[in-house]
Amino acid sequence: MNESSRPMRGYFIVFDGPDKCGKSTQHRLLCDYLFDHPADTNKFIQVLRGREPHNTPQGLEIRRRLENREFDNETFFELFVGDRKTHVQNTILPNMNAGTIVALDRYYFATWAYQVSNGVSKERFWQAHKGMPVPDITFFIDTPADVRLKRMGLCGDGFDTKYELQKRLDGIYKDMVGEFKDHNIHMINGNRPPTAVFEDIKKYIDALIFPQVKQ
């Protein structure tokens, strides 16, 4: 069966949250689950696994700056938006239009959390992202700040300062649920074994993609 006759529409699924919250693990578990979904008996599901930053010139520059600890909020904002626009135009939309499920590790929520919270105006954010696709469903993985810091291997000197920064991020992500009220965002408790976290996510995904299957 060719792409134009595939009996599924494309979906856009996003995982987001602070570093080391567990979103990348859940992103991987979802893709593995969809690749071999029990309701997809005819194997029609096609999944594209992606992440931000993407492999664009802007994305490569973002990674270089992060590695060299060259932090400039304005520059990062422009680079992330440029990377995202290219990713959306060249990869995300064409695959969605072909009936593929696009599952992304980070999206524009991270730009809000890290750049808007540090001075970029909300108006500028919305203008820069005008016309970009809204995910069908988004999962924020909510894992306590102290757990994330331990996963980063951060303890001892400066821990209290780092903890306050991570707690601030927690508040930003929780506030975003209200800021993006027209988005289908679900805050998922990430302070559990990964398989238990995914059981919650799986229920939302099955209801979205296979509503005809009795849960």
mmCIF file with all atom_site columns, C-alpha atoms in Angstrom:
data_model
loop_
_atom_site.group_PDB
_atom_site.id
_atom_site.type_symbol
_atom_site.label_atom_id
_atom_site.label_alt_id
_atom_site.label_comp_id
_atom_site.label_asym_id
_atom_site.label_entity_id
_atom_site.label_seq_id
_atom_site.pdbx_PDB_ins_code
_atom_site.Cartn_x
_atom_site.Cartn_y
_atom_site.Cartn_z
_atom_site.occupancy
_atom_site.B_iso_or_equiv
_atom_site.pdbx_formal_charge
_atom_site.auth_seq_id
_atom_site.auth_comp_id
_atom_site.auth_asym_id
_atom_site.auth_atom_id
_atom_site.pdbx_PDB_model_num
ATOM 1   C CA . MET A 1 1   ? 0.000   0.000  0.000  1.00 0.00 ? 1   MET A CA 1
ATOM 2   C CA . ASN A 1 2   ? 1.424   3.391  -0.936 1.00 0.00 ? 2   ASN A CA 1
ATOM 3   C CA . GLU A 1 3   ? 1.518   6.449  1.327  1.00 0.00 ? 3   GLU A CA 1
ATOM 4   C CA . SER A 1 4   ? -1.418  8.196  -0.337 1.00 0.00 ? 4   SER A CA 1
ATOM 5   C CA . SER A 1 5   ? -3.729  5.258  0.375  1.00 0.00 ? 5   SER A CA 1
ATOM 6   C CA . ARG A 1 6   ? -2.522  4.444  3.877  1.00 0.00 ? 6   ARG A CA 1
ATOM 7   C CA . PRO A 1 7   ? -5.688  4.299  6.050  1.00 0.00 ? 7   PRO A CA 1
ATOM 8   C CA . MET A 1 8   ? -4.308  6.479  8.860  1.00 0.00 ? 8   MET A CA 1
ATOM 9   C CA . ARG A 1 9   ? -3.833  10.183 9.289  1.00 0.00 ? 9   ARG A CA 1
ATOM 10  C CA . GLY A 1 10  ? -0.611  11.575 10.606 1.00 0.00 ? 10  GLY A CA 1
ATOM 11  C CA . TYR A 1 11  ? -0.257  12.417 14.280 1.00 0.00 ? 11  TYR A CA 1
ATOM 12  C CA . PHE A 1 12  ? 2.147   14.727 16.065 1.00 0.00 ? 12  PHE A CA 1
ATOM 13  C CA . ILE A 1 13  ? 3.205   13.633 19.558 1.00 0.00 ? 13  ILE A CA 1
ATOM 14  C CA . VAL A 1 14  ? 5.635   15.582 21.755 1.00 0.00 ? 14  VAL A CA 1
ATOM 15  C CA . PHE A 1 15  ? 7.518   14.822 24.968 1.00 0.00 ? 15  PHE A CA 1
ATOM 16  C CA . ASP A 1 16  ? 8.962   17.713 26.936 1.00 0.00 ? 16  ASP A CA 1
ATOM 17  C CA . GLY A 1 17  ? 10.238  18.669 30.351 1.00 0.00 ? 17  GLY A CA 1
ATOM 18  C CA . PRO A 1 18  ? 13.472  19.662 32.107 1.00 0.00 ? 18  PRO A CA 1
ATOM 19  C CA . ASP A 1 19  ? 16.686  17.771 31.425 1.00 0.00 ? 19  ASP A CA 1
ATOM 20  C CA . LYS A 1 20  ? 16.833  14.284 33.004 1.00 0.00 ? 20  LYS A CA 1
ATOM 21  C CA . CYS A 1 21  ? 13.088  14.191 33.698 1.00 0.00 ? 21  CYS A CA 1
ATOM 22  C CA . GLY A 1 22  ? 12.811  10.923 31.743 1.00 0.00 ? 22  GLY A CA 1
ATOM 23  C CA . LYS A 1 23  ? 11.195  12.274 28.578 1.00 0.00 ? 23  LYS A CA 1
ATOM 24  C CA . SER A 1 24  ? 13.720  10.659 26.229 1.00 0.00 ? 24  SER A CA 1
ATOM 25  C CA . THR A 1 25  ? 13.095  7.249  27.785 1.00 0.00 ? 25  THR A CA 1
ATOM 26  C CA . GLN A 1 26  ? 9.329   7.665  27.379 1.00 0.00 ? 26  GLN A CA 1
ATOM 27  C CA . HIS A 1 27  ? 9.833   8.881  23.807 1.00 0.00 ? 27  HIS A CA 1
ATOM 28  C CA . ARG A 1 28  ? 11.775  5.692  23.022 1.00 0.00 ? 28  ARG A CA 1
ATOM 29  C CA . LEU A 1 29  ? 9.218   3.455  24.754 1.00 0.00 ? 29  LEU A CA 1
ATOM 30  C CA . LEU A 1 30  ? 6.393   5.063  22.766 1.00 0.00 ? 30  LEU A CA 1
ATOM 31  C CA . CYS A 1 31  ? 8.133   4.582  19.428 1.00 0.00 ? 31  CYS A CA 1
ATOM 32  C CA . ASP A 1 32  ? 8.872   0.940  20.238 1.00 0.00 ? 32  ASP A CA 1
ATOM 33  C CA . TYR A 1 33  ? 5.233   0.441  21.247 1.00 0.00 ? 33  TYR A CA 1
ATOM 34  C CA . LEU A 1 34  ? 3.854   2.038  18.085 1.00 0.00 ? 34  LEU A CA 1
ATOM 35  C CA . PHE A 1 35  ? 6.204   0.107  15.808 1.00 0.00 ? 35  PHE A CA 1
ATOM 36  C CA . ASP A 1 36  ? 4.596   -3.093 17.080 1.00 0.00 ? 36  ASP A CA 1
ATOM 37  C CA . HIS A 1 37  ? 1.156   -1.901 18.232 1.00 0.00 ? 37  HIS A CA 1
ATOM 38  C CA . PRO A 1 38  ? -1.196  -4.826 18.970 1.00 0.00 ? 38  PRO A CA 1
ATOM 39  C CA . ALA A 1 39  ? -4.127  -3.117 17.200 1.00 0.00 ? 39  ALA A CA 1
ATOM 40  C CA . ASP A 1 40  ? -2.100  -2.486 14.039 1.00 0.00 ? 40  ASP A CA 1
ATOM 41  C CA . THR A 1 41  ? -2.666  -5.963 12.628 1.00 0.00 ? 41  THR A CA 1
ATOM 42  C CA . ASN A 1 42  ? -2.037  -4.852 9.037  1.00 0.00 ? 42  ASN A CA 1
ATOM 43  C CA . LYS A 1 43  ? 1.149   -2.983 9.966  1.00 0.00 ? 43  LYS A CA 1
ATOM 44  C CA . PHE A 1 44  ? -0.041  0.326  8.555  1.00 0.00 ? 44  PHE A CA 1
ATOM 45  C CA . ILE A 1 45  ? 1.569   2.452  11.281 1.00 0.00 ? 45  ILE A CA 1
ATOM 46  C CA . GLN A 1 46  ? 4.627   4.418  10.229 1.00 0.00 ? 46  GLN A CA 1
ATOM 47  C CA . VAL A 1 47  ? 6.568   6.241  12.941 1.00 0.00 ? 47  VAL A CA 1
ATOM 48  C CA . LEU A 1 48  ? 9.183   8.972  12.636 1.00 0.00 ? 48  LEU A CA 1
ATOM 49  C CA . ARG A 1 49  ? 11.295  9.418  15.748 1.00 0.00 ? 49  ARG A CA 1
ATOM 50  C CA . GLY A 1 50  ? 12.813  12.899 16.072 1.00 0.00 ? 50  GLY A CA 1
ATOM 51  C CA . ARG A 1 51  ? 14.309  15.321 18.543 1.00 0.00 ? 51  ARG A CA 1
ATOM 52  C CA . GLU A 1 52  ? 15.279  18.945 18.908 1.00 0.00 ? 52  GLU A CA 1
ATOM 53  C CA . PRO A 1 53  ? 17.654  20.424 18.093 1.00 0.00 ? 53  PRO A CA 1
ATOM 54  C CA . HIS A 1 54  ? 17.552  18.718 14.691 1.00 0.00 ? 54  HIS A CA 1
ATOM 55  C CA . ASN A 1 55  ? 20.421  18.120 12.261 1.00 0.00 ? 55  ASN A CA 1
ATOM 56  C CA . THR A 1 56  ? 20.131  21.501 10.571 1.00 0.00 ? 56  THR A CA 1
ATOM 57  C CA . PRO A 1 57  ? 22.976  24.058 10.385 1.00 0.00 ? 57  PRO A CA 1
ATOM 58  C CA . GLN A 1 58  ? 21.273  25.904 13.255 1.00 0.00 ? 58  GLN A CA 1
ATOM 59  C CA . GLY A 1 59  ? 20.931  22.692 15.247 1.00 0.00 ? 59  GLY A CA 1
ATOM 60  C CA . LEU A 1 60  ? 24.615  21.886 14.813 1.00 0.00 ? 60  LEU A CA 1
ATOM 61  C CA . GLU A 1 61  ? 25.515  25.412 15.940 1.00 0.00 ? 61  GLU A CA 1
ATOM 62  C CA . ILE A 1 62  ? 23.300  25.000 19.015 1.00 0.00 ? 62  ILE A CA 1
ATOM 63  C CA . ARG A 1 63  ? 25.145  21.819 19.960 1.00 0.00 ? 63  ARG A CA 1
ATOM 64  C CA . ARG A 1 64  ? 28.521  23.486 19.414 1.00 0.00 ? 64  ARG A CA 1
ATOM 65  C CA . ARG A 1 65  ? 27.568  26.409 21.652 1.00 0.00 ? 65  ARG A CA 1
ATOM 66  C CA . LEU A 1 66  ? 26.227  24.099 24.355 1.00 0.00 ? 66  LEU A CA 1
ATOM 67  C CA . GLU A 1 67  ? 29.429  22.045 24.321 1.00 0.00 ? 67  GLU A CA 1
ATOM 68  C CA . ASN A 1 68  ? 31.525  25.218 24.596 1.00 0.00 ? 68  ASN A CA 1
ATOM 69  C CA . ARG A 1 69  ? 29.182  26.749 27.179 1.00 0.00 ? 69  ARG A CA 1
ATOM 70  C CA . GLU A 1 70  ? 28.550  29.794 24.980 1.00 0.00 ? 70  GLU A CA 1
ATOM 71  C CA . PHE A 1 71  ? 25.229  30.870 26.454 1.00 0.00 ? 71  PHE A CA 1
ATOM 72  C CA . ASP A 1 72  ? 23.455  33.833 24.907 1.00 0.00 ? 72  ASP A CA 1
ATOM 73  C CA . ASN A 1 73  ? 19.676  33.912 25.263 1.00 0.00 ? 73  ASN A CA 1
ATOM 74  C CA . GLU A 1 74  ? 18.956  35.993 22.151 1.00 0.00 ? 74  GLU A CA 1
ATOM 75  C CA . THR A 1 75  ? 21.232  33.907 19.941 1.00 0.00 ? 75  THR A CA 1
ATOM 76  C CA . PHE A 1 76  ? 19.794  30.668 21.263 1.00 0.00 ? 76  PHE A CA 1
ATOM 77  C CA . PHE A 1 77  ? 16.261  31.870 20.589 1.00 0.00 ? 77  PHE A CA 1
ATOM 78  C CA . GLU A 1 78  ? 17.046  32.682 16.958 1.00 0.00 ? 78  GLU A CA 1
ATOM 79  C CA . LEU A 1 79  ? 18.934  29.419 16.453 1.00 0.00 ? 79  LEU A CA 1
ATOM 80  C CA . PHE A 1 80  ? 16.222  27.247 17.986 1.00 0.00 ? 80  PHE A CA 1
ATOM 81  C CA . VAL A 1 81  ? 13.465  28.941 15.986 1.00 0.00 ? 81  VAL A CA 1
ATOM 82  C CA . GLY A 1 82  ? 15.455  28.623 12.762 1.00 0.00 ? 82  GLY A CA 1
ATOM 83  C CA . ASP A 1 83  ? 16.212  24.971 13.448 1.00 0.00 ? 83  ASP A CA 1
ATOM 84  C CA . ARG A 1 84  ? 12.558  24.317 14.242 1.00 0.00 ? 84  ARG A CA 1
ATOM 85  C CA . LYS A 1 85  ? 11.221  26.032 11.118 1.00 0.00 ? 85  LYS A CA 1
ATOM 86  C CA . THR A 1 86  ? 13.489  23.931 8.909  1.00 0.00 ? 86  THR A CA 1
ATOM 87  C CA . HIS A 1 87  ? 12.588  20.764 10.802 1.00 0.00 ? 87  HIS A CA 1
ATOM 88  C CA . VAL A 1 88  ? 8.859   21.478 10.508 1.00 0.00 ? 88  VAL A CA 1
ATOM 89  C CA . GLN A 1 89  ? 8.960   22.380 6.824  1.00 0.00 ? 89  GLN A CA 1
ATOM 90  C CA . ASN A 1 90  ? 11.305  19.641 5.622  1.00 0.00 ? 90  ASN A CA 1
ATOM 91  C CA . THR A 1 91  ? 10.479  16.744 7.928  1.00 0.00 ? 91  THR A CA 1
ATOM 92  C CA . ILE A 1 92  ? 7.543   17.050 10.321 1.00 0.00 ? 92  ILE A CA 1
ATOM 93  C CA . LEU A 1 93  ? 4.797   18.328 7.997  1.00 0.00 ? 93  LEU A CA 1
ATOM 94  C CA . PRO A 1 94  ? 5.688   16.140 4.977  1.00 0.00 ? 94  PRO A CA 1
ATOM 95  C CA . ASN A 1 95  ? 5.636   13.036 7.150  1.00 0.00 ? 95  ASN A CA 1
ATOM 96  C CA . MET A 1 96  ? 2.396   13.968 8.891  1.00 0.00 ? 96  MET A CA 1
ATOM 97  C CA . ASN A 1 97  ? 0.763   14.663 5.531  1.00 0.00 ? 97  ASN A CA 1
ATOM 98  C CA . ALA A 1 98  ? 1.878   11.211 4.377  1.00 0.00 ? 98  ALA A CA 1
ATOM 99  C CA . GLY A 1 99  ? 0.091   9.567  7.318  1.00 0.00 ? 99  GLY A CA 1
ATOM 100 C CA . THR A 1 100 ? 3.141   9.067  9.535  1.00 0.00 ? 100 THR A CA 1
ATOM 101 C CA . ILE A 1 101 ? 3.093   9.418  13.318 1.00 0.00 ? 101 ILE A CA 1
ATOM 102 C CA . VAL A 1 102 ? 5.778   11.952 14.233 1.00 0.00 ? 102 VAL A CA 1
ATOM 103 C CA . ALA A 1 103 ? 7.056   11.550 17.807 1.00 0.00 ? 103 ALA A CA 1
ATOM 104 C CA . LEU A 1 104 ? 9.326   14.361 18.972 1.00 0.00 ? 104 LEU A CA 1
ATOM 105 C CA . ASP A 1 105 ? 11.635  14.713 21.964 1.00 0.00 ? 105 ASP A CA 1
ATOM 106 C CA . ARG A 1 106 ? 11.255  18.453 22.742 1.00 0.00 ? 106 ARG A CA 1
ATOM 107 C CA . TYR A 1 107 ? 9.450   21.133 20.755 1.00 0.00 ? 107 TYR A CA 1
ATOM 108 C CA . TYR A 1 108 ? 8.673   24.827 21.199 1.00 0.00 ? 108 TYR A CA 1
ATOM 109 C CA . PHE A 1 109 ? 7.709   24.314 24.850 1.00 0.00 ? 109 PHE A CA 1
ATOM 110 C CA . ALA A 1 110 ? 11.425  24.056 25.661 1.00 0.00 ? 110 ALA A CA 1
ATOM 111 C CA . THR A 1 111 ? 12.031  27.441 24.000 1.00 0.00 ? 111 THR A CA 1
ATOM 112 C CA . TRP A 1 112 ? 9.354   28.930 26.241 1.00 0.00 ? 112 TRP A CA 1
ATOM 113 C CA . ALA A 1 113 ? 10.865  27.286 29.327 1.00 0.00 ? 113 ALA A CA 1
ATOM 114 C CA . TYR A 1 114 ? 14.439  28.353 28.676 1.00 0.00 ? 114 TYR A CA 1
ATOM 115 C CA . GLN A 1 115 ? 14.328  31.499 26.490 1.00 0.00 ? 115 GLN A CA 1
ATOM 116 C CA . VAL A 1 116 ? 10.987  33.198 27.242 1.00 0.00 ? 116 VAL A CA 1
ATOM 117 C CA . SER A 1 117 ? 11.570  32.694 30.968 1.00 0.00 ? 117 SER A CA 1
ATOM 118 C CA . ASN A 1 118 ? 14.891  34.511 30.544 1.00 0.00 ? 118 ASN A CA 1
ATOM 119 C CA . GLY A 1 119 ? 13.711  37.615 28.749 1.00 0.00 ? 119 GLY A CA 1
ATOM 120 C CA . VAL A 1 120 ? 12.340  36.848 25.280 1.00 0.00 ? 120 VAL A CA 1
ATOM 121 C CA . SER A 1 121 ? 8.838   38.342 25.120 1.00 0.00 ? 121 SER A CA 1
ATOM 122 C CA . LYS A 1 122 ? 5.760   36.149 24.784 1.00 0.00 ? 122 LYS A CA 1
ATOM 123 C CA . GLU A 1 123 ? 4.656   38.217 21.794 1.00 0.00 ? 123 GLU A CA 1
ATOM 124 C CA . ARG A 1 124 ? 7.938   37.542 20.030 1.00 0.00 ? 124 ARG A CA 1
ATOM 125 C CA . PHE A 1 125 ? 7.648   33.837 20.818 1.00 0.00 ? 125 PHE A CA 1
ATOM 126 C CA . TRP A 1 126 ? 4.160   33.552 19.317 1.00 0.00 ? 126 TRP A CA 1
ATOM 127 C CA . GLN A 1 127 ? 5.110   35.585 16.260 1.00 0.00 ? 127 GLN A CA 1
ATOM 128 C CA . ALA A 1 128 ? 8.185   33.427 15.625 1.00 0.00 ? 128 ALA A CA 1
ATOM 129 C CA . HIS A 1 129 ? 6.128   30.240 15.857 1.00 0.00 ? 129 HIS A CA 1
ATOM 130 C CA . LYS A 1 130 ? 3.135   31.445 13.865 1.00 0.00 ? 130 LYS A CA 1
ATOM 131 C CA . GLY A 1 131 ? 1.866   28.710 11.564 1.00 0.00 ? 131 GLY A CA 1
ATOM 132 C CA . MET A 1 132 ? 3.839   25.908 13.180 1.00 0.00 ? 132 MET A CA 1
ATOM 133 C CA . PRO A 1 133 ? 1.817   22.740 13.827 1.00 0.00 ? 133 PRO A CA 1
ATOM 134 C CA . VAL A 1 134 ? 0.242   22.223 17.238 1.00 0.00 ? 134 VAL A CA 1
ATOM 135 C CA . PRO A 1 135 ? 0.903   18.710 18.570 1.00 0.00 ? 135 PRO A CA 1
ATOM 136 C CA . ASP A 1 136 ? -2.067  16.357 18.783 1.00 0.00 ? 136 ASP A CA 1
ATOM 137 C CA . ILE A 1 137 ? -0.898  15.493 22.278 1.00 0.00 ? 137 ILE A CA 1
ATOM 138 C CA . THR A 1 138 ? 1.985   16.587 24.500 1.00 0.00 ? 138 THR A CA 1
ATOM 139 C CA . PHE A 1 139 ? 3.392   14.934 27.605 1.00 0.00 ? 139 PHE A CA 1
ATOM 140 C CA . PHE A 1 140 ? 5.300   16.926 30.220 1.00 0.00 ? 140 PHE A CA 1
ATOM 141 C CA . ILE A 1 141 ? 7.229   14.452 32.376 1.00 0.00 ? 141 ILE A CA 1
ATOM 142 C CA . ASP A 1 142 ? 7.073   15.762 35.946 1.00 0.00 ? 142 ASP A CA 1
ATOM 143 C CA . THR A 1 143 ? 10.041  14.417 37.915 1.00 0.00 ? 143 THR A CA 1
ATOM 144 C CA . PRO A 1 144 ? 11.218  16.082 41.167 1.00 0.00 ? 144 PRO A CA 1
ATOM 145 C CA . ALA A 1 145 ? 14.151  18.470 40.909 1.00 0.00 ? 145 ALA A CA 1
ATOM 146 C CA . ASP A 1 146 ? 16.321  16.548 43.374 1.00 0.00 ? 146 ASP A CA 1
ATOM 147 C CA . VAL A 1 147 ? 15.848  13.329 41.386 1.00 0.00 ? 147 VAL A CA 1
ATOM 148 C CA . ARG A 1 148 ? 16.864  15.083 38.161 1.00 0.00 ? 148 ARG A CA 1
ATOM 149 C CA . LEU A 1 149 ? 19.957  16.572 39.782 1.00 0.00 ? 149 LEU A CA 1
ATOM 150 C CA . LYS A 1 150 ? 21.040  13.159 41.045 1.00 0.00 ? 150 LYS A CA 1
ATOM 151 C CA . ARG A 1 151 ? 20.621  11.791 37.522 1.00 0.00 ? 151 ARG A CA 1
ATOM 152 C CA . MET A 1 152 ? 22.904  14.599 36.343 1.00 0.00 ? 152 MET A CA 1
ATOM 153 C CA . GLY A 1 153 ? 25.435  13.564 38.973 1.00 0.00 ? 153 GLY A CA 1
ATOM 154 C CA . LEU A 1 154 ? 25.166  16.947 40.671 1.00 0.00 ? 154 LEU A CA 1
ATOM 155 C CA . CYS A 1 155 ? 25.547  17.062 44.428 1.00 0.00 ? 155 CYS A CA 1
ATOM 156 C CA . GLY A 1 156 ? 27.739  18.683 47.038 1.00 0.00 ? 156 GLY A CA 1
ATOM 157 C CA . ASP A 1 157 ? 28.947  22.257 46.494 1.00 0.00 ? 157 ASP A CA 1
ATOM 158 C CA . GLY A 1 158 ? 26.398  24.437 44.779 1.00 0.00 ? 158 GLY A CA 1
ATOM 159 C CA . PHE A 1 159 ? 23.633  21.862 45.017 1.00 0.00 ? 159 PHE A CA 1
ATOM 160 C CA . ASP A 1 160 ? 21.234  24.297 46.695 1.00 0.00 ? 160 ASP A CA 1
ATOM 161 C CA . THR A 1 161 ? 21.662  26.874 43.917 1.00 0.00 ? 161 THR A CA 1
ATOM 162 C CA . LYS A 1 162 ? 21.186  24.259 41.213 1.00 0.00 ? 162 LYS A CA 1
ATOM 163 C CA . TYR A 1 163 ? 18.139  22.954 43.075 1.00 0.00 ? 163 TYR A CA 1
ATOM 164 C CA . GLU A 1 164 ? 16.526  26.397 43.082 1.00 0.00 ? 164 GLU A CA 1
ATOM 165 C CA . LEU A 1 165 ? 17.099  26.715 39.330 1.00 0.00 ? 165 LEU A CA 1
ATOM 166 C CA . GLN A 1 166 ? 15.508  23.324 38.725 1.00 0.00 ? 166 GLN A CA 1
ATOM 167 C CA . LYS A 1 167 ? 12.551  24.176 40.965 1.00 0.00 ? 167 LYS A CA 1
ATOM 168 C CA . ARG A 1 168 ? 12.066  27.333 38.907 1.00 0.00 ? 168 ARG A CA 1
ATOM 169 C CA . LEU A 1 169 ? 11.910  25.179 35.766 1.00 0.00 ? 169 LEU A CA 1
ATOM 170 C CA . ASP A 1 170 ? 9.280   22.998 37.443 1.00 0.00 ? 170 ASP A CA 1
ATOM 171 C CA . GLY A 1 171 ? 7.120   26.057 38.003 1.00 0.00 ? 171 GLY A CA 1
ATOM 172 C CA . ILE A 1 172 ? 7.575   27.231 34.417 1.00 0.00 ? 172 ILE A CA 1
ATOM 173 C CA . TYR A 1 173 ? 6.459   23.896 32.974 1.00 0.00 ? 173 TYR A CA 1
ATOM 174 C CA . LYS A 1 174 ? 3.432   23.757 35.273 1.00 0.00 ? 174 LYS A CA 1
ATOM 175 C CA . ASP A 1 175 ? 2.482   27.332 34.308 1.00 0.00 ? 175 ASP A CA 1
ATOM 176 C CA . MET A 1 176 ? 2.758   26.414 30.630 1.00 0.00 ? 176 MET A CA 1
ATOM 177 C CA . VAL A 1 177 ? -0.237  24.105 30.927 1.00 0.00 ? 177 VAL A CA 1
ATOM 178 C CA . GLY A 1 178 ? -2.280  27.285 31.424 1.00 0.00 ? 178 GLY A CA 1
ATOM 179 C CA . GLU A 1 179 ? -0.375  29.386 28.881 1.00 0.00 ? 179 GLU A CA 1
ATOM 180 C CA . PHE A 1 180 ? -0.934  26.724 26.200 1.00 0.00 ? 180 PHE A CA 1
ATOM 181 C CA . LYS A 1 181 ? -4.510  25.976 27.202 1.00 0.00 ? 181 LYS A CA 1
ATOM 182 C CA . ASP A 1 182 ? -5.548  25.218 23.614 1.00 0.00 ? 182 ASP A CA 1
ATOM 183 C CA . HIS A 1 183 ? -2.938  22.437 23.506 1.00 0.00 ? 183 HIS A CA 1
ATOM 184 C CA . ASN A 1 184 ? -3.654  18.885 24.605 1.00 0.00 ? 184 ASN A CA 1
ATOM 185 C CA . ILE A 1 185 ? -1.017  18.777 27.366 1.00 0.00 ? 185 ILE A CA 1
ATOM 186 C CA . HIS A 1 186 ? -0.819  16.072 30.031 1.00 0.00 ? 186 HIS A CA 1
ATOM 187 C CA . MET A 1 187 ? 1.440   16.354 33.069 1.00 0.00 ? 187 MET A CA 1
ATOM 188 C CA . ILE A 1 188 ? 2.700   12.836 33.849 1.00 0.00 ? 188 ILE A CA 1
ATOM 189 C CA . ASN A 1 189 ? 4.242   11.795 37.179 1.00 0.00 ? 189 ASN A CA 1
ATOM 190 C CA . GLY A 1 190 ? 7.780   10.780 36.224 1.00 0.00 ? 190 GLY A CA 1
ATOM 191 C CA . ASN A 1 191 ? 8.921   9.767  39.708 1.00 0.00 ? 191 ASN A CA 1
ATOM 192 C CA . ARG A 1 192 ? 8.179   6.086  39.089 1.00 0.00 ? 192 ARG A CA 1
ATOM 193 C CA . PRO A 1 193 ? 9.764   3.204  37.202 1.00 0.00 ? 193 PRO A CA 1
ATOM 194 C CA . PRO A 1 194 ? 9.787   3.979  33.445 1.00 0.00 ? 194 PRO A CA 1
ATOM 195 C CA . THR A 1 195 ? 7.379   1.145  32.638 1.00 0.00 ? 195 THR A CA 1
ATOM 196 C CA . ALA A 1 196 ? 4.850   2.468  35.165 1.00 0.00 ? 196 ALA A CA 1
ATOM 197 C CA . VAL A 1 197 ? 5.119   5.967  33.693 1.00 0.00 ? 197 VAL A CA 1
ATOM 198 C CA . PHE A 1 198 ? 4.572   4.574  30.218 1.00 0.00 ? 198 PHE A CA 1
ATOM 199 C CA . GLU A 1 199 ? 1.411   2.734  31.260 1.00 0.00 ? 199 GLU A CA 1
ATOM 200 C CA . ASP A 1 200 ? -0.205  6.142  31.833 1.00 0.00 ? 200 ASP A CA 1
ATOM 201 C CA . ILE A 1 201 ? 1.067   7.488  28.523 1.00 0.00 ? 201 ILE A CA 1
ATOM 202 C CA . LYS A 1 202 ? -0.053  4.399  26.646 1.00 0.00 ? 202 LYS A CA 1
ATOM 203 C CA . LYS A 1 203 ? -3.670  4.929  27.706 1.00 0.00 ? 203 LYS A CA 1
ATOM 204 C CA . TYR A 1 204 ? -3.719  8.434  26.225 1.00 0.00 ? 204 TYR A CA 1
ATOM 205 C CA . ILE A 1 205 ? -2.043  7.261  23.020 1.00 0.00 ? 205 ILE A CA 1
ATOM 206 C CA . ASP A 1 206 ? -4.416  4.351  22.496 1.00 0.00 ? 206 ASP A CA 1
ATOM 207 C CA . ALA A 1 207 ? -7.425  6.620  23.060 1.00 0.00 ? 207 ALA A CA 1
ATOM 208 C CA . LEU A 1 208 ? -6.033  9.094  20.509 1.00 0.00 ? 208 LEU A CA 1
ATOM 209 C CA . ILE A 1 209 ? -4.966  6.743  17.732 1.00 0.00 ? 209 ILE A CA 1
ATOM 210 C CA . PHE A 1 210 ? -7.209  3.724  18.260 1.00 0.00 ? 210 PHE A CA 1
ATOM 211 C CA . PRO A 1 211 ? -10.404 5.097  19.882 1.00 0.00 ? 211 PRO A CA 1
ATOM 212 C CA . GLN A 1 212 ? -12.395 2.210  18.421 1.00 0.00 ? 212 GLN A CA 1
ATOM 213 C CA . VAL A 1 213 ? -10.410 -0.325 20.480 1.00 0.00 ? 213 VAL A CA 1
ATOM 214 C CA . LYS A 1 214 ? -11.934 -0.996 23.889 1.00 0.00 ? 214 LYS A CA 1
ATOM 215 C CA . GLN A 1 215 ? -9.538  0.165  26.579 1.00 0.00 ? 215 GLN A CA 1
#
